[in-house]
């Protein structure tokens, strides 16, 4: 077979391109197009309904200006959703009754406690505390070397409660941005309705999470990381500064919360240096978290909290 010339190839390609349009004319001739075109009554109803909406006013005006007697416009520019209803049926659509209330948007937080998230937080704090031991063993430092209670845990708890007050005052003065952020986070953990229906559950979960954070984070940072950095730099205050910066970076949800975590970490590290007792920062950290969790979930400072209390 002889090879086709470039001109014959171009002609064949043009025919193939126009073949769908030619087939369309035979399969859907003009006499059959009336089956999918709206009648004058349906067309006027659709145009009237479209003209009530400001967003579709231009479309309705362009549709009303089109001549229904023009076969070209009827065939090419009529939208396919304007179909003629079956015989004996009126044009109808979904209507919203006046007695029906709009569907409320879905809640962004669960109504009940999210126990999977709670378990993940507990496991993460536990893992953080456990990692302090192999790291401390590598640097020949025992994270629990200063964990002692010579006077008993009663007096130690009373002293730690007094030492928690400056941290709480700093938290309450940190602004509504942090309070709103903490409230949204706690609603995702506790559930938005738990405080109203099961307040003891909120308190129990708050104590459990606070104990895990107080033990795990303080053993890791004040028991292991701060002494290791103090030993490497040969300066206890340098170790305090670097470990506090790392602590704040891991809590940097917002820039303001980063500064709050940095100041609190410096305060906890200073207590460790002052008292040489790991239980002091552990208890201060735990009490601080318990009060913060309960206060933000029950009373919820800031804009969202006021809306919840007035509801």
PDB file of N, CA, C and O in Angstrom, residues 8-37:
ATOM      1  N   UNK A   8      -3.218  14.257   2.361  1.00  0.00           N
ATOM      2  CA  UNK A   8      -4.267  13.263   2.611  1.00  0.00           C
ATOM      3  C   UNK A   8      -4.383  12.949   4.093  1.00  0.00           C
ATOM      4  O   UNK A   8      -5.475  12.716   4.611  1.00  0.00           O
ATOM      5  N   UNK A   9      -3.258  12.969   4.818  1.00  0.00           N
ATOM      6  CA  UNK A   9      -3.300  12.737   6.258  1.00  0.00           C
ATOM      7  C   UNK A   9      -4.041  13.880   6.966  1.00  0.00           C
ATOM      8  O   UNK A   9      -4.824  13.646   7.890  1.00  0.00           O
ATOM      9  N   UNK A  10      -3.803  15.093   6.550  1.00  0.00           N
ATOM     10  CA  UNK A  10      -4.506  16.233   7.144  1.00  0.00           C
ATOM     11  C   UNK A  10      -6.005  16.161   6.879  1.00  0.00           C
ATOM     12  O   UNK A  10      -6.823  16.457   7.755  1.00  0.00           O
ATOM     13  N   UNK A  11      -6.367  15.750   5.659  1.00  0.00           N
ATOM     14  CA  UNK A  11      -7.778  15.621   5.330  1.00  0.00           C
ATOM     15  C   UNK A  11      -8.434  14.534   6.158  1.00  0.00           C
ATOM     16  O   UNK A  11      -9.563  14.697   6.663  1.00  0.00           O
ATOM     17  N   UNK A  12      -7.741  13.403   6.351  1.00  0.00           N
ATOM     18  CA  UNK A  12      -8.290  12.312   7.158  1.00  0.00           C
ATOM     19  C   UNK A  12      -8.454  12.729   8.616  1.00  0.00           C
ATOM     20  O   UNK A  12      -9.461  12.415   9.263  1.00  0.00           O
ATOM     21  N   UNK A  13      -7.481  13.479   9.140  1.00  0.00           N
ATOM     22  CA  UNK A  13      -7.574  13.949  10.524  1.00  0.00           C
ATOM     23  C   UNK A  13      -8.740  14.910  10.693  1.00  0.00           C
ATOM     24  O   UNK A  13      -9.464  14.876  11.695  1.00  0.00           O
ATOM     25  N   UNK A  14      -8.961  15.773   9.690  1.00  0.00           N
ATOM     26  CA  UNK A  14     -10.087  16.710   9.767  1.00  0.00           C
ATOM     27  C   UNK A  14     -11.412  15.979   9.749  1.00  0.00           C
ATOM     28  O   UNK A  14     -12.348  16.335  10.473  1.00  0.00           O
ATOM     29  N   UNK A  15     -11.505  14.928   8.937  1.00  0.00           N
ATOM     30  CA  UNK A  15     -12.740  14.150   8.891  1.00  0.00           C
ATOM     31  C   UNK A  15     -13.013  13.447  10.217  1.00  0.00           C
ATOM     32  O   UNK A  15     -14.155  13.376  10.685  1.00  0.00           O
ATOM     33  N   UNK A  16     -11.949  12.936  10.826  1.00  0.00           N
ATOM     34  CA  UNK A  16     -12.120  12.275  12.110  1.00  0.00           C
ATOM     35  C   UNK A  16     -12.556  13.249  13.198  1.00  0.00           C
ATOM     36  O   UNK A  16     -13.331  12.917  14.094  1.00  0.00           O
ATOM     37  N   UNK A  17     -12.066  14.488  13.120  1.00  0.00           N
ATOM     38  CA  UNK A  17     -12.446  15.497  14.099  1.00  0.00           C
ATOM     39  C   UNK A  17     -13.912  15.898  13.955  1.00  0.00           C
ATOM     40  O   UNK A  17     -14.609  16.129  14.941  1.00  0.00           O
ATOM     41  N   UNK A  18     -14.386  15.986  12.717  1.00  0.00           N
ATOM     42  CA  UNK A  18     -15.752  16.406  12.479  1.00  0.00           C
ATOM     43  C   UNK A  18     -16.751  15.265  12.539  1.00  0.00           C
ATOM     44  O   UNK A  18     -17.960  15.486  12.476  1.00  0.00           O
ATOM     45  N   UNK A  19     -16.265  14.010  12.642  1.00  0.00           N
ATOM     46  CA  UNK A  19     -17.159  12.864  12.653  1.00  0.00           C
ATOM     47  C   UNK A  19     -18.144  12.882  13.826  1.00  0.00           C
ATOM     48  O   UNK A  19     -19.334  12.591  13.641  1.00  0.00           O
ATOM     49  N   UNK A  20     -17.708  13.224  15.070  1.00  0.00           N
ATOM     50  CA  UNK A  20     -18.705  13.279  16.163  1.00  0.00           C
ATOM     51  C   UNK A  20     -19.807  14.289  15.919  1.00  0.00           C
ATOM     52  O   UNK A  20     -20.965  14.052  16.270  1.00  0.00           O
ATOM     53  N   UNK A  21     -19.480  15.452  15.333  1.00  0.00           N
ATOM     54  CA  UNK A  21     -20.498  16.457  15.075  1.00  0.00           C
ATOM     55  C   UNK A  21     -21.493  15.988  14.016  1.00  0.00           C
ATOM     56  O   UNK A  21     -22.696  16.235  14.104  1.00  0.00           O
ATOM     57  N   UNK A  22     -20.969  15.271  12.969  1.00  0.00           N
ATOM     58  CA  UNK A  22     -21.851  14.742  11.931  1.00  0.00           C
ATOM     59  C   UNK A  22     -22.775  13.680  12.519  1.00  0.00           C
ATOM     60  O   UNK A  22     -23.983  13.636  12.238  1.00  0.00           O
ATOM     61  N   UNK A  23     -22.209  12.786  13.345  1.00  0.00           N
ATOM     62  CA  UNK A  23     -23.024  11.748  13.969  1.00  0.00           C
ATOM     63  C   UNK A  23     -24.064  12.349  14.898  1.00  0.00           C
ATOM     64  O   UNK A  23     -25.193  11.853  15.015  1.00  0.00           O
ATOM     65  N   UNK A  24     -23.725  13.440  15.579  1.00  0.00           N
ATOM     66  CA  UNK A  24     -24.683  14.089  16.465  1.00  0.00           C
ATOM     67  C   UNK A  24     -25.902  14.599  15.689  1.00  0.00           C
ATOM     68  O   UNK A  24     -27.029  14.546  16.168  1.00  0.00           O
ATOM     69  N   UNK A  25     -25.686  15.062  14.497  1.00  0.00           N
ATOM     70  CA  UNK A  25     -26.799  15.552  13.706  1.00  0.00           C
ATOM     71  C   UNK A  25     -27.748  14.460  13.273  1.00  0.00           C
ATOM     72  O   UNK A  25     -28.946  14.693  13.101  1.00  0.00           O
ATOM     73  N   UNK A  26     -27.245  13.224  13.085  1.00  0.00           N
ATOM     74  CA  UNK A  26     -28.122  12.123  12.684  1.00  0.00           C
ATOM     75  C   UNK A  26     -28.814  11.473  13.893  1.00  0.00           C
ATOM     76  O   UNK A  26     -29.963  11.070  13.830  1.00  0.00           O
ATOM     77  N   UNK A  27     -28.100  11.372  15.004  1.00  0.00           N
ATOM     78  CA  UNK A  27     -28.674  10.699  16.167  1.00  0.00           C
ATOM     79  C   UNK A  27     -29.693  11.589  16.859  1.00  0.00           C
ATOM     80  O   UNK A  27     -30.729  11.138  17.326  1.00  0.00           O
ATOM     81  N   UNK A  28     -29.413  12.911  16.938  1.00  0.00           N
ATOM     82  CA  UNK A  28     -30.315  13.863  17.582  1.00  0.00           C
ATOM     83  C   UNK A  28     -30.761  14.901  16.571  1.00  0.00           C
ATOM     84  O   UNK A  28     -30.281  16.023  16.539  1.00  0.00           O
ATOM     85  N   UNK A  29     -31.649  14.532  15.643  1.00  0.00           N
ATOM     86  CA  UNK A  29     -32.109  15.504  14.650  1.00  0.00           C
ATOM     87  C   UNK A  29     -32.985  16.566  15.299  1.00  0.00           C
ATOM     88  O   UNK A  29     -33.397  16.445  16.454  1.00  0.00           O
ATOM     89  N   UNK A  30     -33.306  17.591  14.508  1.00  0.00           N
ATOM     90  CA  UNK A  30     -34.071  18.719  15.026  1.00  0.00           C
ATOM     91  C   UNK A  30     -35.465  18.319  15.494  1.00  0.00           C
ATOM     92  O   UNK A  30     -35.986  18.866  16.450  1.00  0.00           O
ATOM     93  N   UNK A  31     -36.090  17.327  14.861  1.00  0.00           N
ATOM     94  CA  UNK A  31     -37.447  16.931  15.254  1.00  0.00           C
ATOM     95  C   UNK A  31     -37.450  16.282  16.635  1.00  0.00           C
ATOM     96  O   UNK A  31     -38.457  16.336  17.326  1.00  0.00           O
ATOM     97  N   UNK A  32     -36.352  15.657  17.028  1.00  0.00           N
ATOM     98  CA  UNK A  32     -36.293  15.023  18.336  1.00  0.00           C
ATOM     99  C   UNK A  32     -35.846  15.978  19.447  1.00  0.00           C
ATOM    100  O   UNK A  32     -35.949  15.655  20.610  1.00  0.00           O
ATOM    101  N   UNK A  33     -35.298  17.133  19.109  1.00  0.00           N
ATOM    102  CA  UNK A  33     -34.840  18.057  20.124  1.00  0.00           C
ATOM    103  C   UNK A  33     -35.994  18.616  20.929  1.00  0.00           C
ATOM    104  O   UNK A  33     -35.803  19.092  22.041  1.00  0.00           O
ATOM    105  N   UNK A  34     -37.226  18.574  20.391  1.00  0.00           N
ATOM    106  CA  UNK A  34     -38.357  19.100  21.147  1.00  0.00           C
ATOM    107  C   UNK A  34     -38.656  18.276  22.392  1.00  0.00           C
ATOM    108  O   UNK A  34     -39.346  18.730  23.292  1.00  0.00           O
ATOM    109  N   UNK A  35     -38.130  17.037  22.444  1.00  0.00           N
ATOM    110  CA  UNK A  35     -38.390  16.204  23.606  1.00  0.00           C
ATOM    111  C   UNK A  35     -37.618  16.660  24.838  1.00  0.00           C
ATOM    112  O   UNK A  35     -38.007  16.335  25.959  1.00  0.00           O
ATOM    113  N   UNK A  36     -36.506  17.367  24.643  1.00  0.00           N
ATOM    114  CA  UNK A  36     -35.707  17.792  25.785  1.00  0.00           C
ATOM    115  C   UNK A  36     -35.760  19.286  25.989  1.00  0.00           C
ATOM    116  O   UNK A  36     -35.093  19.815  26.859  1.00  0.00           O
ATOM    117  N   UNK A  37     -36.586  19.988  25.172  1.00  0.00           N
ATOM    118  CA  UNK A  37     -36.739  21.431  25.340  1.00  0.00           C
ATOM    119  C   UNK A  37     -37.965  21.721  26.181  1.00  0.00           C
ATOM    120  O   UNK A  37     -38.977  21.018  26.070  1.00  0.00           O
TER     121      UNK A  37
END
